[in-house]
Amino acid sequence: MQTMKYIWFDGKMLPWDEAQVHVLTHALHYGSGVFEGIRAYACTGGGSAVFRLEDHCKRLCNSAKIMRMALPYTAEQLADACLETLTVNKLAAGYIRPLSFVGYGEMGVYPGQNPVQTIIAVWPWGAYLGAEALEKGIRVKTSTFARAHVNTTMSKAKAAGNYVNSILAKIEAKEDGYDEAVMLDTNGYVSEATGENIFIVRDGIVKTTPWTSILGGITRQSIMTLAQDLGYTVVEQQFTRDEFYIADEAFFTGTAAELTPIRELDNRSIGEGKAGPVTQHLQREFFKLVKGESPQYEGWLHRYSV
Ligand code: PPE
């Protein structure tokens, strides 16, 4: 169980155990919340940095817009609140979780005039899929659950309710002995994982799924830029599970998962069944840049110290 000292709750810094809501909170019943996941890293040479803080806060505002939730904060105010939560908790590296949700008021699906409340929690969070996963890669399975159709739930909103689909797929994958699920869209093309975007590498070309049924991952976009800057050809294009089977390399990206290599899909080795050279190169450069070792990407870092 995570515990830290304080949670930011609508402008107040509450002791961790006092950040509570009523059981008739709308979001608890209907999934009417939007959230973010952001990472802060300890930098080489001292201090810390939040990775793409402003972009995450903008995405939270956009998620609220899609969900018709009236968020009473600007992206700038949310970014300041994230930094404040990190510093009062003296957290030099870890995960930041802002969540805005429809609160307690009237029951029923229609959110009506129920209040929109916002919390920000922070905690230390190691490698999402295990430390070994980052080095050796993981085993994944195509899910029997499809990612939602583009007109079902809105994938560009990082909405709490969207994660019911992810939970079903994640449980299935874990119970079947795999680390994570690869989800297909309703047309049968590779979409994303339960909390990660997907990349494959074939004949030197880095390919990721288009921004249709997926969340617009900030790590995804960062890796696309990084790969291009390193001289790789990057394409956003639909691909099928059998193209994935014959890829030379594959990996997931996400704030929590960072850049995790995939060594197997549906019991077929991807390439040589280990983290490939392009994957390793991108992972190395990604970890350098989040730790503040790449001046070229300083604009993506929000430096702070505790
Ligand atoms: N797709 C989904 C469905 C998703 O949840 C995430 C993040 C991504 C793609 C990658 O987006 P980005 O973090 O901007 O690169 N998933 C978050 C939640 C994980 C969790 O278990 O909670 C995360 O990585 O923070």
CSV table of C-alpha atoms and ligand atoms in Angstrom, one decimal:
chain,number,residue,atom,x,y,z
A,1,MET,CA,0.0,0.0,0.0
A,2,GLN,CA,1.3,3.5,-0.9
A,3,THR,CA,1.7,5.9,1.9
A,4,MET,CA,3.2,9.4,1.9
A,5,LYS,CA,2.7,12.4,4.1
A,6,TYR,CA,0.3,14.6,2.1
A,7,ILE,CA,-2.2,14.6,-0.7
A,8,TRP,CA,-3.2,17.8,-2.5
A,9,PHE,CA,-7.0,18.0,-2.4
A,10,ASP,CA,-8.6,20.9,-4.2
A,11,GLY,CA,-6.0,23.4,-3.1
A,12,LYS,CA,-5.4,22.1,0.4
A,13,MET,CA,-2.6,19.8,1.5
A,14,LEU,CA,-4.3,17.1,3.5
A,15,PRO,CA,-2.6,14.4,5.7
A,16,TRP,CA,-2.5,11.2,3.6
A,17,ASP,CA,-5.2,9.4,5.6
A,18,GLU,CA,-7.6,12.3,5.6
A,19,ALA,CA,-7.9,12.5,1.8
A,20,GLN,CA,-11.2,10.7,1.6
A,21,VAL,CA,-14.5,10.8,-0.3
A,22,HIS,CA,-18.1,9.7,0.3
A,23,VAL,CA,-19.1,6.2,-0.9
A,24,LEU,CA,-21.8,7.8,-3.1
A,25,THR,CA,-19.1,9.7,-5.1
A,26,HIS,CA,-20.3,9.6,-8.7
A,27,ALA,CA,-17.0,8.5,-10.1
A,28,LEU,CA,-16.9,5.4,-7.8
A,29,HIS,CA,-20.2,4.2,-9.4
A,30,TYR,CA,-19.8,5.3,-13.0
A,31,GLY,CA,-16.1,5.9,-13.7
A,32,SER,CA,-16.5,9.6,-14.2
A,33,GLY,CA,-12.9,10.6,-13.6
A,34,VAL,CA,-9.9,11.7,-15.6
A,35,PHE,CA,-6.4,11.2,-14.5
A,36,GLU,CA,-2.7,11.5,-15.3
A,37,GLY,CA,0.4,9.5,-14.6
A,38,ILE,CA,3.6,11.5,-14.5
A,39,ARG,CA,7.2,10.6,-13.5
A,40,ALA,CA,9.8,12.5,-11.6
A,41,TYR,CA,13.4,11.4,-11.9
A,42,ALA,CA,16.5,12.1,-9.8
A,43,CYS,CA,19.0,13.8,-12.1
A,44,THR,CA,22.6,13.0,-12.7
A,45,GLY,CA,24.5,15.8,-11.0
A,46,GLY,CA,21.8,16.5,-8.4
A,47,GLY,CA,18.3,17.8,-8.2
A,48,SER,CA,15.2,16.2,-9.7
A,49,ALA,CA,13.1,16.7,-12.8
A,50,VAL,CA,9.5,16.0,-13.7
A,51,PHE,CA,9.2,14.7,-17.3
A,52,ARG,CA,6.9,16.7,-19.5
A,53,LEU,CA,4.9,18.0,-16.6
A,54,GLU,CA,3.1,20.7,-18.6
A,55,ASP,CA,2.2,18.3,-21.4
A,56,HIS,CA,0.6,15.9,-18.9
A,57,CYS,CA,-1.3,18.7,-17.2
A,58,LYS,CA,-2.6,19.9,-20.6
A,59,ARG,CA,-3.7,16.3,-21.4
A,60,LEU,CA,-5.6,16.2,-18.1
A,61,CYS,CA,-7.5,19.4,-19.2
A,62,ASN,CA,-8.2,17.9,-22.6
A,63,SER,CA,-9.5,14.6,-21.0
A,64,ALA,CA,-11.8,16.7,-18.8
A,65,LYS,CA,-13.0,18.6,-21.9
A,66,ILE,CA,-13.8,15.4,-23.8
A,67,MET,CA,-15.7,14.1,-20.7
A,68,ARG,CA,-17.6,17.4,-20.3
A,69,MET,CA,-16.2,17.9,-16.8
A,70,ALA,CA,-15.7,21.5,-15.7
A,71,LEU,CA,-12.2,21.5,-14.3
A,72,PRO,CA,-11.7,24.6,-12.2
A,73,TYR,CA,-7.9,24.7,-12.7
A,74,THR,CA,-5.7,25.6,-15.6
A,75,ALA,CA,-2.9,23.4,-16.7
A,76,GLU,CA,-0.4,25.8,-15.2
A,77,GLN,CA,-2.2,25.7,-11.8
A,78,LEU,CA,-2.2,21.9,-11.9
A,79,ALA,CA,1.5,21.8,-12.7
A,80,ASP,CA,2.3,24.1,-9.8
A,81,ALA,CA,0.2,21.8,-7.5
A,82,CYS,CA,2.1,18.7,-8.7
A,83,LEU,CA,5.4,20.4,-7.9
A,84,GLU,CA,4.1,21.5,-4.5
A,85,THR,CA,2.9,17.9,-3.7
A,86,LEU,CA,6.4,16.5,-4.6
A,87,THR,CA,8.2,19.0,-2.5
A,88,VAL,CA,6.0,18.8,0.7
A,89,ASN,CA,6.4,15.0,0.5
A,90,LYS,CA,10.2,15.4,-0.1
A,91,LEU,CA,9.9,13.0,-3.1
A,92,ALA,CA,13.0,13.3,-5.3
A,93,ALA,CA,11.9,10.5,-7.7
A,94,GLY,CA,8.6,8.8,-8.2
A,95,TYR,CA,5.1,8.9,-9.7
A,96,ILE,CA,2.6,11.7,-9.7
A,97,ARG,CA,-1.1,10.9,-10.0
A,98,PRO,CA,-3.5,13.8,-10.5
A,99,LEU,CA,-7.2,12.7,-10.6
A,100,SER,CA,-10.2,14.9,-11.2
A,101,PHE,CA,-13.6,13.2,-10.6
A,102,VAL,CA,-17.3,13.8,-10.3
A,103,GLY,CA,-18.0,13.9,-6.6
A,104,TYR,CA,-20.9,13.3,-4.3
A,105,GLY,CA,-24.3,14.9,-5.0
A,106,GLU,CA,-27.1,13.5,-7.0
A,107,MET,CA,-27.1,9.8,-7.9
A,108,GLY,CA,-27.8,8.6,-11.4
A,109,VAL,CA,-25.7,8.5,-14.5
A,110,TYR,CA,-26.2,12.2,-15.4
A,111,PRO,CA,-23.4,14.1,-13.6
A,112,GLY,CA,-25.5,17.2,-13.4
A,113,GLN,CA,-24.3,19.7,-10.9
A,114,ASN,CA,-22.2,17.3,-8.8
A,115,PRO,CA,-18.9,18.9,-7.9
A,116,VAL,CA,-15.7,18.2,-9.8
A,117,GLN,CA,-13.0,17.5,-7.3
A,118,THR,CA,-9.3,17.1,-7.9
A,119,ILE,CA,-6.6,15.3,-5.9
A,120,ILE,CA,-2.8,14.9,-6.5
A,121,ALA,CA,-1.0,12.0,-4.9
A,122,VAL,CA,2.7,11.1,-5.3
A,123,TRP,CA,4.7,8.0,-4.3
A,124,PRO,CA,7.9,6.2,-5.1
A,125,TRP,CA,7.2,3.7,-8.0
A,126,GLY,CA,9.8,1.4,-9.4
A,127,ALA,CA,9.7,-0.5,-12.7
A,128,TYR,CA,6.0,-1.0,-13.6
A,129,LEU,CA,6.5,-4.5,-15.0
A,130,GLY,CA,9.5,-5.5,-12.8
A,131,ALA,CA,13.1,-4.5,-12.9
A,132,GLU,CA,14.0,-7.5,-14.9
A,133,ALA,CA,11.4,-6.6,-17.6
A,134,LEU,CA,13.3,-3.4,-18.5
A,135,GLU,CA,16.4,-5.4,-19.3
A,136,LYS,CA,15.2,-8.8,-20.5
A,137,GLY,CA,11.8,-7.9,-21.9
A,138,ILE,CA,8.4,-9.4,-21.2
A,139,ARG,CA,6.0,-12.1,-22.5
A,140,VAL,CA,2.7,-10.8,-23.8
A,141,LYS,CA,-0.5,-12.2,-25.2
A,142,THR,CA,-3.1,-11.0,-27.6
A,143,SER,CA,-6.2,-10.2,-25.5
A,144,THR,CA,-9.6,-11.7,-26.2
A,145,PHE,CA,-10.9,-8.2,-25.2
A,146,ALA,CA,-10.9,-5.6,-28.0
A,147,ARG,CA,-9.9,-2.0,-27.4
A,148,ALA,CA,-13.0,0.1,-27.4
A,149,HIS,CA,-14.3,1.3,-30.8
A,150,VAL,CA,-13.4,4.9,-31.5
A,151,ASN,CA,-17.0,5.8,-30.9
A,152,THR,CA,-17.5,3.8,-27.7
A,153,THR,CA,-15.3,5.3,-25.0
A,154,MET,CA,-13.1,8.2,-26.0
A,155,SER,CA,-9.5,6.8,-26.0
A,156,LYS,CA,-7.9,10.3,-26.2
A,157,ALA,CA,-9.3,11.0,-22.7
A,158,LYS,CA,-7.4,9.3,-20.0
A,159,ALA,CA,-10.7,8.5,-18.3
A,160,ALA,CA,-11.1,6.2,-15.3
A,161,GLY,CA,-14.0,4.3,-16.9
A,162,ASN,CA,-11.8,3.4,-19.9
A,163,TYR,CA,-9.8,1.3,-17.6
A,164,VAL,CA,-12.5,-1.3,-17.1
A,165,ASN,CA,-11.5,-2.6,-20.5
A,166,SER,CA,-7.8,-2.6,-19.4
A,167,ILE,CA,-8.6,-4.4,-16.2
A,168,LEU,CA,-10.4,-7.2,-18.0
A,169,ALA,CA,-7.5,-7.7,-20.4
A,170,LYS,CA,-4.8,-7.4,-17.7
A,171,ILE,CA,-6.4,-10.0,-15.5
A,172,GLU,CA,-6.8,-12.4,-18.4
A,173,ALA,CA,-3.1,-12.0,-19.4
A,174,LYS,CA,-1.8,-12.4,-15.9
A,175,GLU,CA,-4.0,-15.5,-15.2
A,176,ASP,CA,-2.8,-17.0,-18.4
A,177,GLY,CA,0.8,-16.6,-17.3
A,178,TYR,CA,1.8,-13.5,-19.3
A,179,ASP,CA,3.0,-10.1,-18.2
A,180,GLU,CA,0.8,-7.9,-20.2
A,181,ALA,CA,-1.9,-7.9,-22.9
A,182,VAL,CA,-1.7,-6.7,-26.5
A,183,MET,CA,-5.1,-5.4,-27.4
A,184,LEU,CA,-6.5,-5.2,-31.0
A,185,ASP,CA,-9.0,-2.6,-32.1
A,186,THR,CA,-12.5,-3.4,-33.4
A,187,ASN,CA,-11.1,-3.8,-36.9
A,188,GLY,CA,-8.6,-6.3,-35.7
A,189,TYR,CA,-5.4,-4.2,-35.9
A,190,VAL,CA,-3.0,-3.8,-33.1
A,191,SER,CA,-4.1,-1.0,-30.8
A,192,GLU,CA,-2.3,-0.6,-27.5
A,193,ALA,CA,-1.7,-2.5,-24.2
A,194,THR,CA,-3.7,-2.0,-21.0
A,195,GLY,CA,-1.5,0.9,-19.9
A,196,GLU,CA,1.1,1.2,-22.6
A,197,ASN,CA,1.5,2.1,-26.3
A,198,ILE,CA,3.1,-0.3,-28.7
A,199,PHE,CA,6.1,-0.1,-31.1
A,200,ILE,CA,7.6,-2.7,-33.4
A,201,VAL,CA,10.9,-2.5,-35.3
A,202,ARG,CA,11.3,-4.3,-38.7
A,203,ASP,CA,14.1,-3.8,-41.2
A,204,GLY,CA,15.3,-0.8,-39.3
A,205,ILE,CA,12.0,1.0,-39.4
A,206,VAL,CA,10.4,2.0,-36.1
A,207,LYS,CA,6.6,1.6,-36.3
A,208,THR,CA,3.8,2.5,-33.9
A,209,THR,CA,0.0,2.4,-34.2
A,210,PRO,CA,-1.8,5.5,-35.4
A,211,TRP,CA,-3.6,7.8,-33.0
A,212,THR,CA,-7.0,6.3,-33.4
A,213,SER,CA,-8.2,3.9,-30.7
A,214,ILE,CA,-5.2,4.6,-28.5
A,215,LEU,CA,-4.3,7.1,-25.8
A,216,GLY,CA,-1.9,9.7,-27.2
A,217,GLY,CA,1.0,8.6,-25.0
A,218,ILE,CA,3.4,11.3,-24.0
A,219,THR,CA,6.2,8.7,-23.8
A,220,ARG,CA,5.1,7.4,-27.3
A,221,GLN,CA,5.5,10.9,-28.7
A,222,SER,CA,8.8,11.4,-26.9
A,223,ILE,CA,10.2,8.1,-28.3
A,224,MET,CA,9.1,9.0,-31.8
A,225,THR,CA,11.0,12.3,-31.6
A,226,LEU,CA,14.0,10.7,-30.0
A,227,ALA,CA,14.1,7.9,-32.6
A,228,GLN,CA,13.9,10.4,-35.4
A,229,ASP,CA,16.6,12.6,-33.8
A,230,LEU,CA,18.8,9.5,-33.6
A,231,GLY,CA,18.3,8.9,-37.4
A,232,TYR,CA,15.7,6.1,-37.4
A,233,THR,CA,12.8,6.2,-39.8
A,234,VAL,CA,9.6,6.4,-37.7
A,235,VAL,CA,6.1,5.6,-39.0
A,236,GLU,CA,2.6,5.7,-37.5
A,237,GLN,CA,0.8,2.9,-39.3
A,238,GLN,CA,-1.7,0.2,-38.7
A,239,PHE,CA,-0.3,-3.3,-38.4
A,240,THR,CA,-1.6,-6.7,-37.7
A,241,ARG,CA,-0.7,-9.3,-35.0
A,242,ASP,CA,1.1,-11.4,-37.6
A,243,GLU,CA,3.3,-8.4,-38.6
A,244,PHE,CA,4.1,-8.1,-34.9
A,245,TYR,CA,5.0,-11.9,-34.8
A,246,ILE,CA,7.7,-11.3,-37.5
A,247,ALA,CA,9.0,-8.0,-36.2
A,248,ASP,CA,12.7,-7.9,-35.4
A,249,GLU,CA,12.0,-6.1,-32.1
A,250,ALA,CA,9.1,-4.7,-30.1
A,251,PHE,CA,8.6,-2.6,-27.0
A,252,PHE,CA,6.0,-0.9,-24.9
A,253,THR,CA,6.1,2.8,-23.9
A,254,GLY,CA,4.3,4.5,-21.0
A,255,THR,CA,5.0,6.7,-18.1
A,256,ALA,CA,4.8,3.8,-15.6
A,257,ALA,CA,6.3,1.2,-18.0
A,258,GLU,CA,8.9,3.6,-19.4
A,259,LEU,CA,10.4,1.7,-22.3
A,260,THR,CA,9.9,-2.0,-21.8
A,261,PRO,CA,11.1,-4.5,-24.4
A,262,ILE,CA,8.8,-7.3,-25.5
A,263,ARG,CA,10.5,-10.7,-26.0
A,264,GLU,CA,7.5,-12.8,-26.9
A,265,LEU,CA,4.0,-12.4,-28.3
A,266,ASP,CA,1.5,-15.4,-28.3
A,267,ASN,CA,4.3,-17.8,-27.6
A,268,ARG,CA,6.3,-16.6,-30.6
A,269,SER,CA,9.8,-15.1,-29.9
A,270,ILE,CA,10.1,-11.6,-31.2
A,271,GLY,CA,13.4,-11.4,-33.1
A,272,GLU,CA,15.9,-13.2,-31.0
A,273,GLY,CA,13.6,-13.3,-28.0
A,274,LYS,CA,15.4,-10.5,-26.1
A,275,ALA,CA,15.7,-6.8,-26.1
A,276,GLY,CA,17.0,-5.9,-29.6
A,277,PRO,CA,19.6,-3.3,-30.5
A,278,VAL,CA,17.3,-0.5,-31.5
A,279,THR,CA,15.1,-1.0,-28.4
A,280,GLN,CA,18.2,-0.9,-26.2
A,281,HIS,CA,19.5,2.2,-27.9
A,282,LEU,CA,16.3,4.0,-27.5
A,283,GLN,CA,15.9,2.9,-23.9
A,284,ARG,CA,19.4,4.0,-23.1
A,285,GLU,CA,18.9,7.5,-24.6
A,286,PHE,CA,15.5,7.8,-23.0
A,287,PHE,CA,16.9,7.1,-19.5
A,288,LYS,CA,19.7,9.6,-20.2
A,289,LEU,CA,17.3,12.3,-21.1
A,290,VAL,CA,14.8,11.9,-18.2
A,291,LYS,CA,17.8,12.1,-15.9
A,292,GLY,CA,18.8,15.4,-17.4
A,293,GLU,CA,21.9,14.2,-19.3
A,294,SER,CA,20.8,15.4,-22.7
A,295,PRO,CA,20.8,19.2,-23.0
A,296,GLN,CA,18.9,18.9,-26.3
A,297,TYR,CA,15.8,17.8,-24.4
A,298,GLU,CA,16.1,20.1,-21.4
A,299,GLY,CA,12.8,21.7,-22.5
A,300,TRP,CA,11.0,18.5,-21.6
A,301,LEU,CA,12.2,18.7,-18.0
A,302,HIS,CA,10.8,20.6,-15.1
A,303,ARG,CA,13.6,20.8,-12.6
A,304,TYR,CA,13.0,21.0,-8.9
A,305,SER,CA,14.7,20.1,-5.7
A,306,VAL,CA,13.4,18.7,-2.3
B,1,PPE,N1,-2.2,3.8,-23.2
B,1,PPE,C1,-2.8,3.6,-22.0
B,1,PPE,C2,-4.1,3.0,-22.1
B,1,PPE,C3,-2.3,4.1,-20.9
B,1,PPE,O1,-3.0,4.0,-19.7
B,1,PPE,C4,-1.0,4.8,-20.9
B,1,PPE,C5,-0.4,5.3,-19.6
B,1,PPE,C6,-0.3,4.9,-22.1
B,1,PPE,C7,-1.0,4.4,-23.2
B,1,PPE,C8,1.0,5.6,-22.2
B,1,PPE,O2,0.8,7.0,-22.0
B,1,PPE,P1,2.0,7.9,-21.5
B,1,PPE,O3,2.1,7.6,-20.0
B,1,PPE,O4,1.5,9.3,-21.7
B,1,PPE,O5,3.2,7.6,-22.2
B,1,PPE,N2,-0.7,4.5,-18.4
B,1,PPE,C9,-0.6,5.1,-17.1
B,1,PPE,C10,-1.3,4.3,-16.0
B,1,PPE,C11,-0.6,3.1,-15.6
B,1,PPE,C12,-1.3,2.5,-14.3
B,1,PPE,O6,-1.3,1.3,-14.1
B,1,PPE,O7,-1.9,3.3,-13.5
B,1,PPE,C13,0.9,5.4,-16.8
B,1,PPE,O8,1.8,4.8,-17.5
B,1,PPE,O9,1.2,6.2,-16.0
